[in-house]
Short mmCIF file of N, CA and C in Angstrom, two decimals:
data_model
loop_
_atom_site.label_atom_id
_atom_site.label_comp_id
_atom_site.label_asym_id
_atom_site.label_seq_id
_atom_site.Cartn_x
_atom_site.Cartn_y
_atom_site.Cartn_z
N MET A 1 205.73 104.08 101.26
CA MET A 1 206.01 103.89 102.68
C MET A 1 205.57 105.09 103.51
N LYS A 2 205.83 106.27 102.94
CA LYS A 2 205.47 107.50 103.65
C LYS A 2 203.95 107.64 103.77
N THR A 3 203.23 107.27 102.70
CA THR A 3 201.77 107.37 102.73
C THR A 3 201.18 106.39 103.74
N LEU A 4 201.81 105.22 103.88
CA LEU A 4 201.34 104.23 104.86
C LEU A 4 201.44 104.79 106.27
N ILE A 5 202.53 105.45 106.59
CA ILE A 5 202.72 106.06 107.90
C ILE A 5 201.67 107.15 108.13
N ILE A 6 201.40 107.97 107.10
CA ILE A 6 200.40 109.04 107.21
C ILE A 6 199.02 108.44 107.45
N VAL A 7 198.69 107.38 106.71
CA VAL A 7 197.36 106.74 106.86
C VAL A 7 197.23 106.16 108.26
N ILE A 8 198.27 105.48 108.76
CA ILE A 8 198.23 104.90 110.11
C ILE A 8 198.07 106.01 111.15
N ALA A 9 198.78 107.13 110.97
CA ALA A 9 198.68 108.25 111.90
C ALA A 9 197.26 108.82 111.91
N ILE A 10 196.65 108.96 110.75
CA ILE A 10 195.28 109.49 110.66
C ILE A 10 194.30 108.54 111.34
N VAL A 11 194.44 107.22 111.08
CA VAL A 11 193.56 106.22 111.69
C VAL A 11 193.71 106.24 113.22
N LEU A 12 194.94 106.33 113.72
CA LEU A 12 195.17 106.40 115.16
C LEU A 12 194.56 107.66 115.76
N LEU A 13 194.68 108.77 115.05
CA LEU A 13 194.10 110.03 115.52
C LEU A 13 192.59 109.93 115.63
N ILE A 14 191.95 109.35 114.62
CA ILE A 14 190.49 109.18 114.65
C ILE A 14 190.10 108.26 115.80
N PHE A 15 190.86 107.17 115.97
CA PHE A 15 190.60 106.21 117.05
C PHE A 15 190.70 106.90 118.41
N ILE A 16 191.75 107.70 118.60
CA ILE A 16 191.94 108.43 119.86
C ILE A 16 190.78 109.42 120.09
N LEU A 17 190.33 110.10 119.05
CA LEU A 17 189.21 111.05 119.19
C LEU A 17 187.92 110.33 119.59
N ILE A 18 187.67 109.15 118.98
CA ILE A 18 186.46 108.39 119.32
C ILE A 18 186.51 107.95 120.78
N ILE A 19 187.65 107.40 121.20
CA ILE A 19 187.78 106.95 122.59
C ILE A 19 187.65 108.14 123.54
N GLY A 20 188.24 109.28 123.18
CA GLY A 20 188.14 110.49 124.00
C GLY A 20 186.71 110.95 124.17
N SER A 21 185.94 110.89 123.09
CA SER A 21 184.53 111.32 123.20
C SER A 21 183.75 110.38 124.11
N PHE A 22 184.05 109.06 124.04
CA PHE A 22 183.38 108.12 124.95
C PHE A 22 183.75 108.40 126.39
N ILE A 23 185.02 108.70 126.65
CA ILE A 23 185.46 108.99 128.02
C ILE A 23 184.76 110.25 128.53
N ILE A 24 184.67 111.29 127.69
CA ILE A 24 184.00 112.53 128.09
C ILE A 24 182.53 112.27 128.40
N LYS A 25 181.85 111.48 127.54
CA LYS A 25 180.43 111.15 127.78
C LYS A 25 180.28 110.39 129.10
N PHE A 26 181.20 109.46 129.36
CA PHE A 26 181.13 108.68 130.59
C PHE A 26 181.26 109.58 131.82
N PHE A 27 182.23 110.50 131.79
CA PHE A 27 182.42 111.39 132.94
C PHE A 27 181.24 112.35 133.11
N GLN A 28 180.65 112.80 131.98
CA GLN A 28 179.46 113.65 132.08
C GLN A 28 178.33 112.89 132.76
N MET A 29 178.16 111.60 132.38
CA MET A 29 177.10 110.78 132.95
C MET A 29 177.33 110.60 134.46
N VAL A 30 178.58 110.28 134.83
CA VAL A 30 178.90 110.07 136.24
C VAL A 30 178.64 111.36 137.03
N PHE A 31 179.06 112.50 136.47
CA PHE A 31 178.87 113.78 137.16
C PHE A 31 177.39 114.10 137.33
N LYS A 32 176.60 113.83 136.27
CA LYS A 32 175.15 114.08 136.34
C LYS A 32 174.52 113.20 137.42
N GLN A 33 174.95 111.93 137.47
CA GLN A 33 174.41 111.02 138.46
C GLN A 33 174.75 111.48 139.88
N MET A 34 176.00 111.95 140.06
CA MET A 34 176.40 112.45 141.37
C MET A 34 175.56 113.66 141.76
N LYS A 35 175.33 114.57 140.79
CA LYS A 35 174.53 115.75 141.07
C LYS A 35 173.10 115.36 141.44
N ASP A 36 172.52 114.39 140.69
CA ASP A 36 171.16 113.94 140.97
C ASP A 36 171.06 113.32 142.36
N SER A 37 172.04 112.46 142.70
CA SER A 37 171.97 111.80 144.01
C SER A 37 172.16 112.82 145.13
N ASN A 38 173.00 113.82 144.89
CA ASN A 38 173.20 114.87 145.89
C ASN A 38 171.91 115.67 146.08
N ALA A 39 171.24 115.99 144.98
CA ALA A 39 169.97 116.73 145.07
C ALA A 39 168.93 115.88 145.80
N LYS A 40 168.93 114.58 145.51
CA LYS A 40 167.97 113.69 146.17
C LYS A 40 168.24 113.64 147.68
N ARG A 41 169.53 113.60 148.04
CA ARG A 41 169.90 113.55 149.46
C ARG A 41 169.46 114.84 150.16
N ILE A 42 169.65 115.99 149.52
CA ILE A 42 169.23 117.27 150.09
C ILE A 42 167.71 117.29 150.27
N GLU A 43 167.00 116.77 149.24
CA GLU A 43 165.54 116.72 149.31
C GLU A 43 165.08 115.82 150.46
N MET A 44 165.73 114.66 150.62
CA MET A 44 165.38 113.76 151.71
C MET A 44 165.64 114.42 153.05
N ARG A 45 166.72 115.17 153.14
CA ARG A 45 167.05 115.87 154.39
C ARG A 45 165.97 116.90 154.72
N LYS A 46 165.51 117.63 153.69
CA LYS A 46 164.44 118.62 153.91
C LYS A 46 163.16 117.93 154.38
N ASP A 47 162.83 116.79 153.74
CA ASP A 47 161.65 116.04 154.16
C ASP A 47 161.76 115.58 155.61
N PHE A 48 162.98 115.11 155.97
CA PHE A 48 163.20 114.65 157.34
C PHE A 48 163.02 115.80 158.32
N GLU A 49 163.58 116.97 157.99
CA GLU A 49 163.43 118.14 158.87
C GLU A 49 161.96 118.53 159.01
N ARG A 50 161.22 118.50 157.90
CA ARG A 50 159.80 118.86 157.92
C ARG A 50 159.01 117.88 158.80
N MET A 51 159.29 116.57 158.63
CA MET A 51 158.60 115.57 159.44
C MET A 51 158.95 115.74 160.92
N LYS A 52 160.21 116.07 161.20
CA LYS A 52 160.63 116.29 162.58
C LYS A 52 159.86 117.46 163.20
N ARG A 53 159.73 118.55 162.42
CA ARG A 53 158.97 119.71 162.91
C ARG A 53 157.52 119.35 163.16
N GLU A 54 156.92 118.56 162.24
CA GLU A 54 155.52 118.17 162.43
C GLU A 54 155.35 117.36 163.71
N VAL A 55 156.28 116.44 163.97
CA VAL A 55 156.19 115.63 165.19
C VAL A 55 156.34 116.52 166.41
N GLU A 56 157.28 117.46 166.37
CA GLU A 56 157.46 118.38 167.50
C GLU A 56 156.22 119.24 167.71
N ASP A 57 155.60 119.70 166.60
CA ASP A 57 154.38 120.50 166.72
C ASP A 57 153.26 119.69 167.37
N ARG A 58 153.10 118.45 166.92
CA ARG A 58 152.08 117.60 167.50
C ARG A 58 152.34 117.37 168.98
N HIS A 59 153.60 117.15 169.30
CA HIS A 59 153.98 116.93 170.69
C HIS A 59 153.67 118.17 171.54
N ASN A 60 153.95 119.35 170.98
CA ASN A 60 153.68 120.59 171.71
C ASN A 60 152.18 120.84 171.88
N LYS A 61 151.38 120.41 170.90
CA LYS A 61 149.92 120.60 171.00
C LYS A 61 149.35 119.71 172.09
N LEU A 62 149.94 118.54 172.28
CA LEU A 62 149.42 117.62 173.28
C LEU A 62 149.68 118.12 174.69
N ARG A 63 150.66 118.95 174.87
CA ARG A 63 150.99 119.44 176.21
C ARG A 63 149.98 120.42 176.74
#
């Protein structure tokens, strides 16, 4: 009876570790995706600012 309890405890521990590793991988993936989208948004903002400056420069040249 005692060995059965020990075996069940070990199996539950392994199960919890496997689920924990999946949860950690999931959060790493979500964090990486957030970082990538944030970097993309910053890059788009820089492109927008550059295009805005080009339009202003063209406008100033026409004057």
